[in-house]
Amino acid sequence: MTQTAGSTAATPARQRHRWNATDLGLIAVFAALVAGSALIAAIPVGGMGVPITVQTLAVMLTGLALGPGRAFAAVGLYVLLGLAGLPIFSGGRSGLGVLAGPSAGYIIGFVFAATAVGWLTVVVLRRTAGRPGRLRAFLLFAAAMVSSIIFVHGLGILGMMVNAKLDFSKAFLADLVFYPGDVIKNVLAVTIALALHKAFPDLLIRRIRTGGAAAPAGAPAPHPAVDHRP
């Protein structure tokens, strides 16, 4: 009896982190969203061939909406499909040759940024349960900015230094032009993500409350977590 009960209790723990058909569908949808955002008319800046696009908005929204694991899978799928030959990078580019261009660091940085902001989103959603909505919005915006600065801009600068043979100061100055747009895009990404979480709590919030598993169909909604800390 004891062994049976133990194995029964262990089964949900093993299944907790498995993705179901809904998860796979969300990964595909957000990968398509990132791809579609890259095809929207880009604004060329400078002479480095790295345009301003709305793609960062889609990448950050993916992390804010899905959390780290599924965001990594969605943006990683987008990058892999582009490197495999689908013309889904900005300007309709594709193939491994993109990794030799000045925008290579930005493309690779998308995967890490989406994962990082997804992880920080989970932390923020847990710590702000029952707290004012403005605090949650501010912390999510901060998470998005930190993730984009470290990974998108950081790796973007490194890519220009390696592939465009720029020194750090020139690469840094070339990257500064993207900051104003990123602030606006991160504000929009957080606004959209908060609306999605409010309308569809199963997207991420309810998964956090149930330890990473989506609530079974027909199951009652779990009670909100209560923060007893002072």
PDB file of C-alpha atoms in Angstrom:
ATOM      1  CA  MET A   1       0.000   0.000   0.000  1.00  0.00           C
ATOM      2  CA  THR A   2       2.792   2.388   0.913  1.00  0.00           C
ATOM      3  CA  GLN A   3       4.658   1.728  -2.325  1.00  0.00           C
ATOM      4  CA  THR A   4       1.513   2.263  -4.393  1.00  0.00           C
ATOM      5  CA  ALA A   5       0.727   5.529  -2.662  1.00  0.00           C
ATOM      6  CA  GLY A   6       4.294   6.716  -3.154  1.00  0.00           C
ATOM      7  CA  SER A   7       4.293   5.907  -6.833  1.00  0.00           C
ATOM      8  CA  THR A   8       0.909   7.601  -7.248  1.00  0.00           C
ATOM      9  CA  ALA A   9       2.209  10.741  -5.562  1.00  0.00           C
ATOM     10  CA  ALA A  10       5.331  10.683  -7.696  1.00  0.00           C
ATOM     11  CA  THR A  11       3.422  10.485 -10.980  1.00  0.00           C
ATOM     12  CA  PRO A  12       2.080  14.070 -10.918  1.00  0.00           C
ATOM     13  CA  ALA A  13       5.557  15.332 -10.041  1.00  0.00           C
ATOM     14  CA  ARG A  14       6.993  13.606 -13.095  1.00  0.00           C
ATOM     15  CA  GLN A  15       4.199  14.908 -15.319  1.00  0.00           C
ATOM     16  CA  ARG A  16       4.269  18.403 -13.909  1.00  0.00           C
ATOM     17  CA  HIS A  17       6.839  19.721 -16.321  1.00  0.00           C
ATOM     18  CA  ARG A  18       5.644  17.899 -19.421  1.00  0.00           C
ATOM     19  CA  TRP A  19       4.236  20.045 -22.203  1.00  0.00           C
ATOM     20  CA  ASN A  20       0.822  19.163 -23.540  1.00  0.00           C
ATOM     21  CA  ALA A  21      -0.745  19.954 -26.910  1.00  0.00           C
ATOM     22  CA  THR A  22      -1.701  23.449 -25.724  1.00  0.00           C
ATOM     23  CA  ASP A  23       1.900  24.216 -24.772  1.00  0.00           C
ATOM     24  CA  LEU A  24       3.184  23.026 -28.137  1.00  0.00           C
ATOM     25  CA  GLY A  25       0.523  25.094 -29.880  1.00  0.00           C
ATOM     26  CA  LEU A  26       1.536  28.207 -27.936  1.00  0.00           C
ATOM     27  CA  ILE A  27       5.187  27.623 -28.794  1.00  0.00           C
ATOM     28  CA  ALA A  28       4.300  27.413 -32.488  1.00  0.00           C
ATOM     29  CA  VAL A  29       2.039  30.489 -32.332  1.00  0.00           C
ATOM     30  CA  PHE A  30       4.625  32.667 -30.613  1.00  0.00           C
ATOM     31  CA  ALA A  31       7.388  31.435 -32.939  1.00  0.00           C
ATOM     32  CA  ALA A  32       5.165  32.529 -35.830  1.00  0.00           C
ATOM     33  CA  LEU A  33       4.560  35.861 -34.064  1.00  0.00           C
ATOM     34  CA  VAL A  34       8.297  36.517 -33.805  1.00  0.00           C
ATOM     35  CA  ALA A  35       8.759  35.524 -37.440  1.00  0.00           C
ATOM     36  CA  GLY A  36       5.905  37.751 -38.579  1.00  0.00           C
ATOM     37  CA  SER A  37       7.244  40.706 -36.629  1.00  0.00           C
ATOM     38  CA  ALA A  38      10.579  40.380 -38.450  1.00  0.00           C
ATOM     39  CA  LEU A  39       8.844  40.779 -41.799  1.00  0.00           C
ATOM     40  CA  ILE A  40       7.188  44.089 -40.911  1.00  0.00           C
ATOM     41  CA  ALA A  41       8.888  46.960 -42.699  1.00  0.00           C
ATOM     42  CA  ALA A  42      12.154  47.732 -40.917  1.00  0.00           C
ATOM     43  CA  ILE A  43      13.789  51.134 -40.492  1.00  0.00           C
ATOM     44  CA  PRO A  44      17.421  51.058 -41.649  1.00  0.00           C
ATOM     45  CA  VAL A  45      19.825  52.918 -39.373  1.00  0.00           C
ATOM     46  CA  GLY A  46      23.521  53.658 -39.750  1.00  0.00           C
ATOM     47  CA  GLY A  47      25.711  51.624 -42.038  1.00  0.00           C
ATOM     48  CA  MET A  48      25.833  48.364 -40.098  1.00  0.00           C
ATOM     49  CA  GLY A  49      22.822  46.767 -41.756  1.00  0.00           C
ATOM     50  CA  VAL A  50      21.026  46.254 -38.427  1.00  0.00           C
ATOM     51  CA  PRO A  51      17.525  47.756 -38.842  1.00  0.00           C
ATOM     52  CA  ILE A  52      15.001  48.883 -36.250  1.00  0.00           C
ATOM     53  CA  THR A  53      12.092  46.413 -36.198  1.00  0.00           C
ATOM     54  CA  VAL A  54       9.195  45.492 -33.909  1.00  0.00           C
ATOM     55  CA  GLN A  55      10.792  42.087 -33.423  1.00  0.00           C
ATOM     56  CA  THR A  56      12.099  42.883 -29.954  1.00  0.00           C
ATOM     57  CA  LEU A  57       8.511  43.545 -28.866  1.00  0.00           C
ATOM     58  CA  ALA A  58       7.465  40.062 -30.011  1.00  0.00           C
ATOM     59  CA  VAL A  59      10.496  38.428 -28.394  1.00  0.00           C
ATOM     60  CA  MET A  60       9.951  40.092 -25.019  1.00  0.00           C
ATOM     61  CA  LEU A  61       6.201  39.452 -25.166  1.00  0.00           C
ATOM     62  CA  THR A  62       6.946  35.764 -25.707  1.00  0.00           C
ATOM     63  CA  GLY A  63       8.960  35.593 -22.484  1.00  0.00           C
ATOM     64  CA  LEU A  64       6.479  37.718 -20.528  1.00  0.00           C
ATOM     65  CA  ALA A  65       3.546  35.594 -21.666  1.00  0.00           C
ATOM     66  CA  LEU A  66       4.939  32.057 -21.652  1.00  0.00           C
ATOM     67  CA  GLY A  67       7.639  31.898 -18.985  1.00  0.00           C
ATOM     68  CA  PRO A  68      11.199  30.670 -19.520  1.00  0.00           C
ATOM     69  CA  GLY A  69      10.875  27.141 -20.916  1.00  0.00           C
ATOM     70  CA  ARG A  70       8.245  27.711 -23.557  1.00  0.00           C
ATOM     71  CA  ALA A  71       9.731  31.107 -24.481  1.00  0.00           C
ATOM     72  CA  PHE A  72      13.124  29.464 -25.051  1.00  0.00           C
ATOM     73  CA  ALA A  73      11.456  26.842 -27.242  1.00  0.00           C
ATOM     74  CA  ALA A  74       9.418  29.386 -29.243  1.00  0.00           C
ATOM     75  CA  VAL A  75      12.224  31.853 -29.988  1.00  0.00           C
ATOM     76  CA  GLY A  76      14.719  29.009 -30.420  1.00  0.00           C
ATOM     77  CA  LEU A  77      12.389  27.410 -32.974  1.00  0.00           C
ATOM     78  CA  TYR A  78      12.184  30.706 -34.845  1.00  0.00           C
ATOM     79  CA  VAL A  79      15.983  31.036 -34.959  1.00  0.00           C
ATOM     80  CA  LEU A  80      16.504  27.428 -36.028  1.00  0.00           C
ATOM     81  CA  LEU A  81      13.957  27.720 -38.837  1.00  0.00           C
ATOM     82  CA  GLY A  82      15.617  30.901 -40.061  1.00  0.00           C
ATOM     83  CA  LEU A  83      19.073  29.348 -39.999  1.00  0.00           C
ATOM     84  CA  ALA A  84      17.661  26.314 -41.823  1.00  0.00           C
ATOM     85  CA  GLY A  85      16.675  28.497 -44.758  1.00  0.00           C
ATOM     86  CA  LEU A  86      13.230  29.997 -44.155  1.00  0.00           C
ATOM     87  CA  PRO A  87      13.305  33.738 -45.025  1.00  0.00           C
ATOM     88  CA  ILE A  88      12.032  34.877 -41.620  1.00  0.00           C
ATOM     89  CA  PHE A  89      14.843  37.108 -40.413  1.00  0.00           C
ATOM     90  CA  SER A  90      14.520  40.874 -40.881  1.00  0.00           C
ATOM     91  CA  GLY A  91      14.594  41.851 -44.538  1.00  0.00           C
ATOM     92  CA  GLY A  92      13.658  38.318 -45.588  1.00  0.00           C
ATOM     93  CA  ARG A  93      17.148  36.990 -44.879  1.00  0.00           C
ATOM     94  CA  SER A  94      17.844  33.380 -43.971  1.00  0.00           C
ATOM     95  CA  GLY A  95      20.551  30.736 -43.726  1.00  0.00           C
ATOM     96  CA  LEU A  96      23.715  30.257 -41.733  1.00  0.00           C
ATOM     97  CA  GLY A  97      25.304  33.221 -43.491  1.00  0.00           C
ATOM     98  CA  VAL A  98      23.316  35.503 -41.188  1.00  0.00           C
ATOM     99  CA  LEU A  99      25.653  34.455 -38.376  1.00  0.00           C
ATOM    100  CA  ALA A 100      28.500  36.151 -40.241  1.00  0.00           C
ATOM    101  CA  GLY A 101      26.630  39.461 -40.415  1.00  0.00           C
ATOM    102  CA  PRO A 102      26.540  42.363 -37.957  1.00  0.00           C
ATOM    103  CA  SER A 103      23.062  41.412 -36.689  1.00  0.00           C
ATOM    104  CA  ALA A 104      24.123  37.902 -35.608  1.00  0.00           C
ATOM    105  CA  GLY A 105      24.491  38.893 -31.962  1.00  0.00           C
ATOM    106  CA  TYR A 106      21.002  40.355 -31.854  1.00  0.00           C
ATOM    107  CA  ILE A 107      19.454  37.209 -33.325  1.00  0.00           C
ATOM    108  CA  ILE A 108      21.226  34.943 -30.837  1.00  0.00           C
ATOM    109  CA  GLY A 109      20.433  37.390 -28.044  1.00  0.00           C
ATOM    110  CA  PHE A 110      16.703  37.031 -28.727  1.00  0.00           C
ATOM    111  CA  VAL A 111      16.730  33.456 -27.429  1.00  0.00           C
ATOM    112  CA  PHE A 112      18.520  34.328 -24.197  1.00  0.00           C
ATOM    113  CA  ALA A 113      16.501  37.508 -23.628  1.00  0.00           C
ATOM    114  CA  ALA A 114      13.161  35.711 -24.010  1.00  0.00           C
ATOM    115  CA  THR A 115      14.301  33.009 -21.588  1.00  0.00           C
ATOM    116  CA  ALA A 116      15.644  35.504 -19.046  1.00  0.00           C
ATOM    117  CA  VAL A 117      12.578  37.729 -19.042  1.00  0.00           C
ATOM    118  CA  GLY A 118      10.403  34.606 -18.849  1.00  0.00           C
ATOM    119  CA  TRP A 119      12.221  33.468 -15.710  1.00  0.00           C
ATOM    120  CA  LEU A 120      12.044  36.936 -14.174  1.00  0.00           C
ATOM    121  CA  THR A 121       8.335  37.105 -15.020  1.00  0.00           C
ATOM    122  CA  VAL A 122       7.687  33.963 -12.984  1.00  0.00           C
ATOM    123  CA  VAL A 123       9.582  35.489 -10.049  1.00  0.00           C
ATOM    124  CA  VAL A 124       7.654  38.766 -10.311  1.00  0.00           C
ATOM    125  CA  LEU A 125       4.260  37.074 -10.600  1.00  0.00           C
ATOM    126  CA  ARG A 126       4.984  34.994  -7.500  1.00  0.00           C
ATOM    127  CA  ARG A 127       6.305  37.878  -5.417  1.00  0.00           C
ATOM    128  CA  THR A 128       3.529  40.331  -6.370  1.00  0.00           C
ATOM    129  CA  ALA A 129       0.532  38.085  -5.634  1.00  0.00           C
ATOM    130  CA  GLY A 130      -1.993  40.322  -3.897  1.00  0.00           C
ATOM    131  CA  ARG A 131       0.164  43.417  -4.460  1.00  0.00           C
ATOM    132  CA  PRO A 132      -0.875  46.542  -6.429  1.00  0.00           C
ATOM    133  CA  GLY A 133      -0.974  46.060 -10.191  1.00  0.00           C
ATOM    134  CA  ARG A 134       1.287  49.043 -10.792  1.00  0.00           C
ATOM    135  CA  LEU A 135       4.084  47.384  -8.844  1.00  0.00           C
ATOM    136  CA  ARG A 136       3.782  44.252 -10.970  1.00  0.00           C
ATOM    137  CA  ALA A 137       3.792  46.293 -14.182  1.00  0.00           C
ATOM    138  CA  PHE A 138       6.873  48.262 -13.093  1.00  0.00           C
ATOM    139  CA  LEU A 139       8.799  45.132 -12.102  1.00  0.00           C
ATOM    140  CA  LEU A 140       7.908  43.363 -15.358  1.00  0.00           C
ATOM    141  CA  PHE A 141       9.075  46.408 -17.323  1.00  0.00           C
ATOM    142  CA  ALA A 142      12.325  46.414 -15.338  1.00  0.00           C
ATOM    143  CA  ALA A 143      12.731  42.695 -16.050  1.00  0.00           C
ATOM    144  CA  ALA A 144      12.207  43.291 -19.768  1.00  0.00           C
ATOM    145  CA  MET A 145      14.699  46.162 -19.873  1.00  0.00           C
ATOM    146  CA  VAL A 146      17.371  44.284 -17.927  1.00  0.00           C
ATOM    147  CA  SER A 147      16.975  41.211 -20.153  1.00  0.00           C
ATOM    148  CA  SER A 148      17.125  43.206 -23.375  1.00  0.00           C
ATOM    149  CA  ILE A 149      20.101  45.300 -22.244  1.00  0.00           C
ATOM    150  CA  ILE A 150      22.161  42.314 -21.114  1.00  0.00           C
ATOM    151  CA  PHE A 151      21.340  39.856 -23.864  1.00  0.00           C
ATOM    152  CA  VAL A 152      19.951  41.669 -26.926  1.00  0.00           C
ATOM    153  CA  HIS A 153      22.159  44.748 -26.693  1.00  0.00           C
ATOM    154  CA  GLY A 154      25.099  43.004 -25.061  1.00  0.00           C
ATOM    155  CA  LEU A 155      25.325  40.237 -27.651  1.00  0.00           C
ATOM    156  CA  GLY A 156      24.402  42.705 -30.395  1.00  0.00           C
ATOM    157  CA  ILE A 157      27.455  44.816 -29.543  1.00  0.00           C
ATOM    158  CA  LEU A 158      29.611  41.703 -29.407  1.00  0.00           C
ATOM    159  CA  GLY A 159      28.326  40.629 -32.833  1.00  0.00           C
ATOM    160  CA  MET A 160      29.234  43.971 -34.371  1.00  0.00           C
ATOM    161  CA  MET A 161      32.681  43.825 -32.785  1.00  0.00           C
ATOM    162  CA  VAL A 162      33.330  40.321 -34.172  1.00  0.00           C
ATOM    163  CA  ASN A 163      31.652  40.477 -37.594  1.00  0.00           C
ATOM    164  CA  ALA A 164      31.906  44.183 -38.420  1.00  0.00           C
ATOM    165  CA  LYS A 165      35.360  44.556 -36.849  1.00  0.00           C
ATOM    166  CA  LEU A 166      34.300  47.535 -34.748  1.00  0.00           C
ATOM    167  CA  ASP A 167      35.970  48.446 -31.490  1.00  0.00           C
ATOM    168  CA  PHE A 168      33.777  48.510 -28.388  1.00  0.00           C
ATOM    169  CA  SER A 169      33.154  52.266 -28.356  1.00  0.00           C
ATOM    170  CA  LYS A 170      31.950  52.350 -31.977  1.00  0.00           C
ATOM    171  CA  ALA A 171      29.796  49.246 -31.531  1.00  0.00           C
ATOM    172  CA  PHE A 172      28.329  50.709 -28.336  1.00  0.00           C
ATOM    173  CA  LEU A 173      27.469  53.982 -30.074  1.00  0.00           C
ATOM    174  CA  ALA A 174      25.935  52.121 -33.017  1.00  0.00           C
ATOM    175  CA  ASP A 175      23.754  50.186 -30.572  1.00  0.00           C
ATOM    176  CA  LEU A 176      22.509  53.247 -28.668  1.00  0.00           C
ATOM    177  CA  VAL A 177      20.096  54.146 -31.455  1.00  0.00           C
ATOM    178  CA  PHE A 178      17.959  51.115 -30.548  1.00  0.00           C
ATOM    179  CA  TYR A 179      17.350  52.099 -26.918  1.00  0.00           C
ATOM    180  CA  PRO A 180      14.474  54.616 -27.308  1.00  0.00           C
ATOM    181  CA  GLY A 181      12.508  52.155 -29.432  1.00  0.00           C
ATOM    182  CA  ASP A 182      13.186  49.328 -27.007  1.00  0.00           C
ATOM    183  CA  VAL A 183      11.786  51.322 -24.097  1.00  0.00           C
ATOM    184  CA  ILE A 184       8.547  51.874 -26.027  1.00  0.00           C
ATOM    185  CA  LYS A 185       8.405  48.253 -27.186  1.00  0.00           C
ATOM    186  CA  ASN A 186       8.966  46.921 -23.675  1.00  0.00           C
ATOM    187  CA  VAL A 187       6.167  49.123 -22.322  1.00  0.00           C
ATOM    188  CA  LEU A 188       3.853  47.727 -25.008  1.00  0.00           C
ATOM    189  CA  ALA A 189       5.024  44.150 -24.363  1.00  0.00           C
ATOM    190  CA  VAL A 190       4.294  44.437 -20.627  1.00  0.00           C
ATOM    191  CA  THR A 191       0.899  46.036 -21.274  1.00  0.00           C
ATOM    192  CA  ILE A 192      -0.101  43.264 -23.671  1.00  0.00           C
ATOM    193  CA  ALA A 193       1.278  40.533 -21.403  1.00  0.00           C
ATOM    194  CA  LEU A 194      -0.664  41.812 -18.376  1.00  0.00           C
ATOM    195  CA  ALA A 195      -3.845  41.868 -20.447  1.00  0.00           C
ATOM    196  CA  LEU A 196      -3.187  38.307 -21.620  1.00  0.00           C
ATOM    197  CA  HIS A 197      -2.570  37.060 -18.073  1.00  0.00           C
ATOM    198  CA  LYS A 198      -5.765  38.721 -16.871  1.00  0.00           C
ATOM    199  CA  ALA A 199      -7.852  37.285 -19.699  1.00  0.00           C
ATOM    200  CA  PHE A 200      -6.172  33.862 -19.782  1.00  0.00           C
ATOM    201  CA  PRO A 201      -4.821  32.935 -16.311  1.00  0.00           C
ATOM    202  CA  ASP A 202      -4.056  29.412 -17.561  1.00  0.00           C
ATOM    203  CA  LEU A 203      -1.410  30.925 -19.825  1.00  0.00           C
ATOM    204  CA  LEU A 204       1.067  31.293 -16.955  1.00  0.00           C
ATOM    205  CA  ILE A 205      -0.378  32.528 -13.646  1.00  0.00           C
ATOM    206  CA  ARG A 206      -2.379  29.398 -12.848  1.00  0.00           C
ATOM    207  CA  ARG A 207       0.576  27.235 -13.907  1.00  0.00           C
ATOM    208  CA  ILE A 208       2.722  29.025 -11.329  1.00  0.00           C
ATOM    209  CA  ARG A 209       0.157  28.443  -8.587  1.00  0.00           C
ATOM    210  CA  THR A 210      -0.071  24.734  -9.415  1.00  0.00           C
ATOM    211  CA  GLY A 211       3.699  24.247  -9.486  1.00  0.00           C
ATOM    212  CA  GLY A 212       4.223  24.367 -13.251  1.00  0.00           C
ATOM    213  CA  ALA A 213       1.344  22.205 -14.493  1.00  0.00           C
ATOM    214  CA  ALA A 214      -1.695  23.503 -16.285  1.00  0.00           C
ATOM    215  CA  ALA A 215      -4.888  22.908 -14.353  1.00  0.00           C
ATOM    216  CA  PRO A 216      -6.842  19.898 -15.688  1.00  0.00           C
ATOM    217  CA  ALA A 217      -9.921  20.646 -17.736  1.00  0.00           C
ATOM    218  CA  GLY A 218     -12.941  21.115 -15.506  1.00  0.00           C
ATOM    219  CA  ALA A 219     -10.858  21.449 -12.349  1.00  0.00           C
ATOM    220  CA  PRO A 220     -11.765  24.310  -9.985  1.00  0.00           C
ATOM    221  CA  ALA A 221      -9.477  27.305 -10.042  1.00  0.00           C
ATOM    222  CA  PRO A 222      -6.914  27.238  -7.225  1.00  0.00           C
ATOM    223  CA  HIS A 223      -7.144  29.857  -4.517  1.00  0.00           C
ATOM    224  CA  PRO A 224      -4.748  32.769  -4.990  1.00  0.00           C
ATOM    225  CA  ALA A 225      -1.525  32.463  -3.076  1.00  0.00           C
ATOM    226  CA  VAL A 226      -1.439  34.492   0.107  1.00  0.00           C
ATOM    227  CA  ASP A 227       1.756  36.301   0.963  1.00  0.00           C
ATOM    228  CA  HIS A 228       2.179  36.305   4.763  1.00  0.00           C
ATOM    229  CA  ARG A 229       5.434  38.217   4.765  1.00  0.00           C
ATOM    230  CA  PRO A 230       5.455  41.635   6.432  1.00  0.00           C
TER     231      PRO A 230
END
